[in-house]
Short mmCIF file of C-alpha atoms in Angstrom, two decimals:
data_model
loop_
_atom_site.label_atom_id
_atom_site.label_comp_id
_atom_site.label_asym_id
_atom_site.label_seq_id
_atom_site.Cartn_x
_atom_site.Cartn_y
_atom_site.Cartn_z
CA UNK Y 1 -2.77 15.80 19.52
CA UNK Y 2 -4.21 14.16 16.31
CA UNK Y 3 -5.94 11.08 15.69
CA UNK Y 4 -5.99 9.14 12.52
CA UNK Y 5 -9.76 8.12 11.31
CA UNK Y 6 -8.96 4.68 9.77
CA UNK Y 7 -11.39 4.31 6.55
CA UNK Y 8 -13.91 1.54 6.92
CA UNK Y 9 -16.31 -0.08 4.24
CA UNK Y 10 -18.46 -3.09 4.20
CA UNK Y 11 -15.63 -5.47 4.06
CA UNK Y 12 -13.72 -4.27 7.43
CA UNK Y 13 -14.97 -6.36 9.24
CA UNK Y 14 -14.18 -9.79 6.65
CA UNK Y 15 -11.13 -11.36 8.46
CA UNK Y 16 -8.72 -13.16 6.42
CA UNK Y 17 -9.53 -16.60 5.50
CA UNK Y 18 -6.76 -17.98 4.78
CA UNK Y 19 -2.61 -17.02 6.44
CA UNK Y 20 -0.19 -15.64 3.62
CA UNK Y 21 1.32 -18.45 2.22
CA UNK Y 22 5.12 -18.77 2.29
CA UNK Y 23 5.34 -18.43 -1.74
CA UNK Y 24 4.44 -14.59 -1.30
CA UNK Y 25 7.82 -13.32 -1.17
CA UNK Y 26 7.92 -9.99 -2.87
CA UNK Y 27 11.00 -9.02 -4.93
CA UNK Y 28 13.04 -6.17 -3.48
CA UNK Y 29 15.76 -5.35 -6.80
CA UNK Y 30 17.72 -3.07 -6.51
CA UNK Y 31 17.27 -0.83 -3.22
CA UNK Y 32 19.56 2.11 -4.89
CA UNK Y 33 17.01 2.20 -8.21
CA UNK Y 34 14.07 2.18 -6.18
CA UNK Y 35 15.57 4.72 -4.28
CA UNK Y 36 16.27 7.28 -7.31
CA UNK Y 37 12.70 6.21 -8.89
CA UNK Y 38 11.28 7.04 -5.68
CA UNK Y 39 12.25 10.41 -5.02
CA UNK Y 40 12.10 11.80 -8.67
CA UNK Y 41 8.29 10.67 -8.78
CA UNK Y 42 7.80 12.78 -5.31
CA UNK Y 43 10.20 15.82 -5.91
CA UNK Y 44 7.86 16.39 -9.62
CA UNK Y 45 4.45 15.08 -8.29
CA UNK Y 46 4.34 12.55 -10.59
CA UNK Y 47 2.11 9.57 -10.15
CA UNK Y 48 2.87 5.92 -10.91
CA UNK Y 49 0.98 2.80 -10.06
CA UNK Y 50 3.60 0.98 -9.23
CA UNK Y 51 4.01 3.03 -6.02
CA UNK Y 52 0.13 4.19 -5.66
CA UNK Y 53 -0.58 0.50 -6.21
CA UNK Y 54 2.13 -0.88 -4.04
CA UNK Y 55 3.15 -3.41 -6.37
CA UNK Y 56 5.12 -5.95 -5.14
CA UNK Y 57 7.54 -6.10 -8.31
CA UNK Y 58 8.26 -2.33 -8.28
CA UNK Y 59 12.22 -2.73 -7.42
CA UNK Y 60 12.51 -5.60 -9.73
CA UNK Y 61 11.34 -3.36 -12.72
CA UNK Y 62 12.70 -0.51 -12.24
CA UNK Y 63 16.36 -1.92 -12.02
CA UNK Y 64 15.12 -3.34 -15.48
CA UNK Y 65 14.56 0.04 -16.80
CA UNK Y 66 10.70 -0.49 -16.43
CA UNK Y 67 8.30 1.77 -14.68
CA UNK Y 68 4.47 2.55 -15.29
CA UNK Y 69 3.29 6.16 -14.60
CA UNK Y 70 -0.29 6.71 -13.96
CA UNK Y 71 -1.89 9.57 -15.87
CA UNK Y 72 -4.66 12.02 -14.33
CA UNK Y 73 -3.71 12.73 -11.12
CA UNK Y 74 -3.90 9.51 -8.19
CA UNK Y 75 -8.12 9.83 -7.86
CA UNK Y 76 -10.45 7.86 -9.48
CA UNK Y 77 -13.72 8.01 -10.64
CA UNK Y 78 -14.54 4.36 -10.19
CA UNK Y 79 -14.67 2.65 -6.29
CA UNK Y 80 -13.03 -0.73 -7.50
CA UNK Y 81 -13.10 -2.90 -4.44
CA UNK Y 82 -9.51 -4.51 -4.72
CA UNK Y 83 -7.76 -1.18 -6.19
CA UNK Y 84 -5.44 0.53 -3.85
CA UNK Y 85 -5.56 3.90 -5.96
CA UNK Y 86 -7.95 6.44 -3.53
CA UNK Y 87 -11.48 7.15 -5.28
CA UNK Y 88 -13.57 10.43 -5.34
CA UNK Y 89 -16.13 12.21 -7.17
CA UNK Y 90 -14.15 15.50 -7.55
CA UNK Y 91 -10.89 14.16 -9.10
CA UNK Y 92 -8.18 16.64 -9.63
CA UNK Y 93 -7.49 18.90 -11.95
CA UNK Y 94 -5.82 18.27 -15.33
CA UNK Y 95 -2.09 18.83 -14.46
CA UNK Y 96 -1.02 20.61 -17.86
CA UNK Y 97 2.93 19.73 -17.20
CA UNK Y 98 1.56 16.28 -16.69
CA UNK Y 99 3.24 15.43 -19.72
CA UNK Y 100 6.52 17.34 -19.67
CA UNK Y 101 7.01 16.35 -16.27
CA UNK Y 102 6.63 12.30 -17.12
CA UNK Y 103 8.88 12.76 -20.13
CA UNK Y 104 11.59 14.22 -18.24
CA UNK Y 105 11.44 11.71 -15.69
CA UNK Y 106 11.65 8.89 -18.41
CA UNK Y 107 14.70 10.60 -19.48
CA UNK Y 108 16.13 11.03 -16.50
CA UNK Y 109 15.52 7.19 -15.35
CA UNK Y 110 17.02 6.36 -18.88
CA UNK Y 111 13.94 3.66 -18.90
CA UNK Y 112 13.54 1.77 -21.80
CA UNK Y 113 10.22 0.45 -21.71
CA UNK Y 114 7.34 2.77 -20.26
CA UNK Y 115 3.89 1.56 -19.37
CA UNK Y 116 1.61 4.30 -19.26
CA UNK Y 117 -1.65 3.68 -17.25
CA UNK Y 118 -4.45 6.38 -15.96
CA UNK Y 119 -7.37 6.60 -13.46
CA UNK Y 120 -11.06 6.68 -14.16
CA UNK Y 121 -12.24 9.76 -15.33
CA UNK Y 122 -15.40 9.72 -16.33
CA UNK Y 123 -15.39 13.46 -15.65
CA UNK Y 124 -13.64 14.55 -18.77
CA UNK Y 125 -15.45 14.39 -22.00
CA UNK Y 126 -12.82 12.07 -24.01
CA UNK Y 127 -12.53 9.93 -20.56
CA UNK Y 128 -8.94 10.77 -20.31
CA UNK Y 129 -8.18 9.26 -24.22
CA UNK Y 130 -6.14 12.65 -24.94
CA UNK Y 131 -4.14 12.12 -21.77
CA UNK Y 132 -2.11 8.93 -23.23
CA UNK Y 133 -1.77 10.59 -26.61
CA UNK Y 134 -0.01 13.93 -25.10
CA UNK Y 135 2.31 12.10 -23.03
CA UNK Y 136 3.41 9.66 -25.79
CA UNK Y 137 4.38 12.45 -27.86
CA UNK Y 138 6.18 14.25 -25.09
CA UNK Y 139 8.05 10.89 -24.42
CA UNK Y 140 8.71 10.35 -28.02
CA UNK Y 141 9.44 13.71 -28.81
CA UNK Y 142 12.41 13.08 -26.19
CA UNK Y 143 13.18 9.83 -25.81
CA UNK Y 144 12.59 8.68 -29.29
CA UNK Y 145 14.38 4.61 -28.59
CA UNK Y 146 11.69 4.21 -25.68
CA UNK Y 147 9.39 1.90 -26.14
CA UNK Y 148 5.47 2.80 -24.41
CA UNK Y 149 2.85 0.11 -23.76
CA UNK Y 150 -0.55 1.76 -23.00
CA UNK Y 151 -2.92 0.44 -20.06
CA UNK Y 152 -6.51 1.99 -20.26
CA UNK Y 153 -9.67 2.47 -18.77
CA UNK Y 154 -12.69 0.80 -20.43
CA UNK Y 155 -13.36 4.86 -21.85
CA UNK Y 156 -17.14 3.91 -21.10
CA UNK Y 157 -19.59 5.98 -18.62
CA UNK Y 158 -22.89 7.41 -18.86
CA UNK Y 159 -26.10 5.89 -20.30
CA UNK Y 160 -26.42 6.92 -23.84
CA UNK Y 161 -27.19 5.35 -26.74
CA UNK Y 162 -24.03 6.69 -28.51
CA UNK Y 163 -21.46 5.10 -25.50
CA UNK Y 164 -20.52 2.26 -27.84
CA UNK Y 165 -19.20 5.17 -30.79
CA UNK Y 166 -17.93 7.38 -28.44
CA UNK Y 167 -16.06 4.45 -26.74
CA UNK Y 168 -14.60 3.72 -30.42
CA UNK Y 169 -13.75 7.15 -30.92
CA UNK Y 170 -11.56 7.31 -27.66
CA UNK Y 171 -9.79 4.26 -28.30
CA UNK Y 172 -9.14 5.41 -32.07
CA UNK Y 173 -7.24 8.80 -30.44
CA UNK Y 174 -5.01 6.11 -28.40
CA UNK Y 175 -3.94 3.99 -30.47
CA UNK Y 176 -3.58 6.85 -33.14
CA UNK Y 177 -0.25 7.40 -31.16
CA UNK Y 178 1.40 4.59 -32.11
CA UNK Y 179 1.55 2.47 -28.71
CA UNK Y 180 3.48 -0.75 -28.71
CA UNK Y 181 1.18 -2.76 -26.79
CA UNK Y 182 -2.54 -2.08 -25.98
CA UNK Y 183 -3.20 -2.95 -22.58
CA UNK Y 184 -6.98 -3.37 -20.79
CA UNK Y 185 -7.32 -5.88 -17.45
CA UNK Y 186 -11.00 -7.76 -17.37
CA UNK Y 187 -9.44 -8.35 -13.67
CA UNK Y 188 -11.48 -11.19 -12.82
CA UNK Y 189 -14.28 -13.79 -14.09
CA UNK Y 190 -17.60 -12.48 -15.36
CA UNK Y 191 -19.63 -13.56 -12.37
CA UNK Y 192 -17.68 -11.14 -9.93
CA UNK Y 193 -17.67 -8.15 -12.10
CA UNK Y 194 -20.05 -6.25 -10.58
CA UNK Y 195 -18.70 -6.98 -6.85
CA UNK Y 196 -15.15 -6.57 -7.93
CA UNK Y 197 -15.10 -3.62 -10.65
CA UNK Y 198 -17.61 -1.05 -9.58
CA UNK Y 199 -18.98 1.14 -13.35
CA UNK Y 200 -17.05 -1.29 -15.37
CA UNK Y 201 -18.59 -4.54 -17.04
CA UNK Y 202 -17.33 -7.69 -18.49
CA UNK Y 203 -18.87 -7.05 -21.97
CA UNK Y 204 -17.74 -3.50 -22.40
CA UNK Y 205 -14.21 -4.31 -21.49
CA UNK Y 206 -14.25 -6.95 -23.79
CA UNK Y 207 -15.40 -5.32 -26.95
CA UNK Y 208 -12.79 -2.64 -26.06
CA UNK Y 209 -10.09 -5.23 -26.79
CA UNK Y 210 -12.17 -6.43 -30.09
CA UNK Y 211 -12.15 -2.77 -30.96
CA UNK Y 212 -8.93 -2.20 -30.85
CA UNK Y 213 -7.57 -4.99 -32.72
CA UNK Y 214 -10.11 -4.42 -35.64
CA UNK Y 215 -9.06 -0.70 -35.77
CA UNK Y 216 -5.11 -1.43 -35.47
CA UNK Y 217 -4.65 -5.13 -36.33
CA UNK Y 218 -0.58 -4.15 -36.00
CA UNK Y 219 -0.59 -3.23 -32.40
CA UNK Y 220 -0.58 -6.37 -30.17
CA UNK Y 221 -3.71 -6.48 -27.05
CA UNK Y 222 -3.14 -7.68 -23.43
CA UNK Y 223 -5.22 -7.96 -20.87
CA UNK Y 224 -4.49 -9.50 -17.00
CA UNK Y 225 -6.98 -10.94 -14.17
CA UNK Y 226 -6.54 -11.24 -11.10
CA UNK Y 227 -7.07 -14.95 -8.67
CA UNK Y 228 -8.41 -14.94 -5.25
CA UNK Y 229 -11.49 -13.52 -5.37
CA UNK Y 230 -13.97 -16.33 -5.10
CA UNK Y 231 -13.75 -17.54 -8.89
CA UNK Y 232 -13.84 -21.65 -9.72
CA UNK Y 233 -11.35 -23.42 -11.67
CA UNK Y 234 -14.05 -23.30 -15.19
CA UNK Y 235 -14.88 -19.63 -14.75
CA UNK Y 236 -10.84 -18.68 -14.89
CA UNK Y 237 -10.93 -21.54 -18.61
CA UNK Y 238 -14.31 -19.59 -19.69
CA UNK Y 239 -12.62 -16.19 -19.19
CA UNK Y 240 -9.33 -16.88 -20.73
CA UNK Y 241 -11.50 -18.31 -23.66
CA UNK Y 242 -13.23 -14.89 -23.93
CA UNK Y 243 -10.11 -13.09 -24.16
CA UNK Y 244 -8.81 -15.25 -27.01
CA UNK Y 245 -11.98 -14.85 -28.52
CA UNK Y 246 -11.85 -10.86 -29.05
CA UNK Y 247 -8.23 -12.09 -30.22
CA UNK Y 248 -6.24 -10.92 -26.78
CA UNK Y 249 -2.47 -12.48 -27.41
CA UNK Y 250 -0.42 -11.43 -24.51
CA UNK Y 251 -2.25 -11.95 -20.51
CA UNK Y 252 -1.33 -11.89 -17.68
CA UNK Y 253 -2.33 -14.05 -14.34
CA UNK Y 254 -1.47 -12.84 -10.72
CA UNK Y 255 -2.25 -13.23 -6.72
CA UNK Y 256 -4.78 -11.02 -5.49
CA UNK Y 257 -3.70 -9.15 -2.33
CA UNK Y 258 -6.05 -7.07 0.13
CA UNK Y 259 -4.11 -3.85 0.17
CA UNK Y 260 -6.25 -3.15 3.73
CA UNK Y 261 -8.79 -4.01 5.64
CA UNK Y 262 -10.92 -1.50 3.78
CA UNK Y 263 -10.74 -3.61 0.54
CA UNK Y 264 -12.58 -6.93 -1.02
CA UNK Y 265 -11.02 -10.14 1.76
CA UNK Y 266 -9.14 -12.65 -0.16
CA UNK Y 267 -11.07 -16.01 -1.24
CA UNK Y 268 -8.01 -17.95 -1.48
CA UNK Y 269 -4.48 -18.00 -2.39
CA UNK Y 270 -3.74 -20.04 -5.65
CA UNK Y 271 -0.61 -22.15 -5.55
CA UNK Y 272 1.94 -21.91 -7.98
CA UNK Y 273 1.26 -24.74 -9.19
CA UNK Y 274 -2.15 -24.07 -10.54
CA UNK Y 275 -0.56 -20.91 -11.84
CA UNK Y 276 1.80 -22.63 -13.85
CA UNK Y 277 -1.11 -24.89 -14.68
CA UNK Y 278 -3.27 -21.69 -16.42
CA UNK Y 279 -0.17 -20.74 -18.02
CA UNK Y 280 0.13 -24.11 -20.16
CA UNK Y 281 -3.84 -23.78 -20.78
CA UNK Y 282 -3.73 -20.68 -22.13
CA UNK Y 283 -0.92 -21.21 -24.49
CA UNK Y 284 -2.89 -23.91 -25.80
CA UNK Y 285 -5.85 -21.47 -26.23
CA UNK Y 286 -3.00 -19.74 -28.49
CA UNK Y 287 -2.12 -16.40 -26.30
CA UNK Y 288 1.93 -15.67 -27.69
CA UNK Y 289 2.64 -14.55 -24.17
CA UNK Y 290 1.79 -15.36 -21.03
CA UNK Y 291 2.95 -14.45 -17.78
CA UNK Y 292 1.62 -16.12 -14.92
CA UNK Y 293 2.17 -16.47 -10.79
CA UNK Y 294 1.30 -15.32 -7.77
CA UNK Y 295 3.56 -12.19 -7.93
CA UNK Y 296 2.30 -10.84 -11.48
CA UNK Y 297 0.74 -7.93 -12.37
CA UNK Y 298 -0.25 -6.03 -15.28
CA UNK Y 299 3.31 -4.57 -16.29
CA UNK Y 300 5.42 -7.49 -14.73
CA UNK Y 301 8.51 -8.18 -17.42
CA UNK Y 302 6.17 -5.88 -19.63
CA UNK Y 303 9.55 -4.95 -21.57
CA UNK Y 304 9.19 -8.58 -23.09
CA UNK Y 305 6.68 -7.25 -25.37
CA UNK Y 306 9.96 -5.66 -27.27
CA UNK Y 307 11.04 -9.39 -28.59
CA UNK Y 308 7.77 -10.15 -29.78
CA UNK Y 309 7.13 -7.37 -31.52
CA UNK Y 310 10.72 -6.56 -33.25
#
């Protein structure tokens, strides 16, 4: 007989404060997609976030011909407190079909839009950079219609006085590949940064997304936080400001939910309301899109991006 060892951190013992409201109704879409997605992702060891992440919206975007794959294998350098994704020090190898495999599966899917988004790993020398590049041109090469949104690391570790150039250097190999949407999450208010996103900071995420628009003005930015975790009303204003700042246009706004007992306890569950409410403010802080509610994440009606871009 075996025995599950149930994995236990400093927050297991944090009950929630607050019941699931009744407005967190996940989306289920269509069963049947979610179904095909499902076992084509298993059967050729592919990785997506939607499933590692357990996204609530996963049905919904997949019958939309939406799906986000998640490059360099499913563990990550960093030990974010809210992220579902497992975390190590010895990360797994490079799969070299990694590539192939993804653009295959985009073909098979017949997606349309493709958000492409990658673990931590501050283990490789370019951080993972070269990872997005292969597997745009494998997806381009044959799907050329599809459409790929990239969602990166910061591409920051170490302590050397060259990380802000080298940094530069990764993002200028992404975005050398042409994606149609840049994509980097602050995921929540400066003050929490250090609690929330373990190896990342507020300032380096930041002047990632000021990088990228000085080096390819054409190419749109995003960038999504996440509500719950013990922020106030002016810190969520003062971030948004930030963001529009370094010249961020699209964001996104969602729920935070504590994937286990293992993870960072939920603060407090913002009403709809008030996320309608951030939506209007930041559209009057000039972002072109916004999508905002307790059910968003990163990628949620990501295939948008197509009309604003076109």
């Amino acid at each position: 007989m075996t025995t599950t060892t149930r994995k236990t951190t400093k927050y297991s013992n944090f009950l929630p404060a607050e019941r699931l409201p009744s407005w967190i109704k996940p989306s289920i879409g269509n069963a049947s997609q979610l179904e095909k997605v499902q076992k084509l992702v298993k059967e050729n060891r592919l990785h997506t976030i939607c499933e590692e992440g357990r996204c609530p919206n996963r049905g919904e975007c997949y019958a939309a011909g939406t799906a986000t794959f998640l490059l360099g294998g499913s563990i990550c350098t960093r030990s974010c407190a809210f992220c579902q994704v497992e975390k190590g020090k010895s990360p797994e190898k490079v799969n070299i079909f990694e590539a192939e495999k993804i653009a295959n599966a985009v073909q098979v899917l017949d997606l349309k839009y493709v958000v492409l988004t990658a673990v931590a790993r501050d283990d490789l020398t370019d951080h993972g950079a070269s990872l997005f590049t292969t597997t745009i041109e494998a997806i381009k090469s044959l799907n050329p219609g599809v459409a790929i949104e990239v969602l990166t690391p910061d591409f920051w570790g170490g302590n050397n006085k060259d990380n802000n150039k080298e940094q530069r250097e990764r993002l200028k190999l992404v975005l050398s590949a042409d994606p149609i949407c840049f994509n980097h999450n602050l995921e929540t208010v400066k003050r929490l940064q250090r609690e929330v996103r373990r190896g990342a900071t507020y300032e380096h995420s930041l002047n990632l997304l000021k990088s990228a628009r000085e080096i390819a003005p054409k190419i749109p930015t995003k960038s999504g936080i996440m509500l719950g975790l013990g922020e106030k009303f002016h810190e969520i204003i003062q971030t948004l400001k930030d963001l529009r700042e370094v010249d961020c246009q699209y964001l996104t706004i969602g729920q935070y939910l504590r994937p286990s007992l293992a993870h960072i306890p939920v603060s407090h569950y913002w009403s709809p309301t008030k996320f309608n409410d951030f939506a209007e403010i930041a559209k009057r802080l000039g972002f072109k899109k916004v999508n905002s509610g307790p059910l968003v994440r990163s990628s949620y009606h990501a295939n948008e991006t197509l009309d604003l871009v076109s």
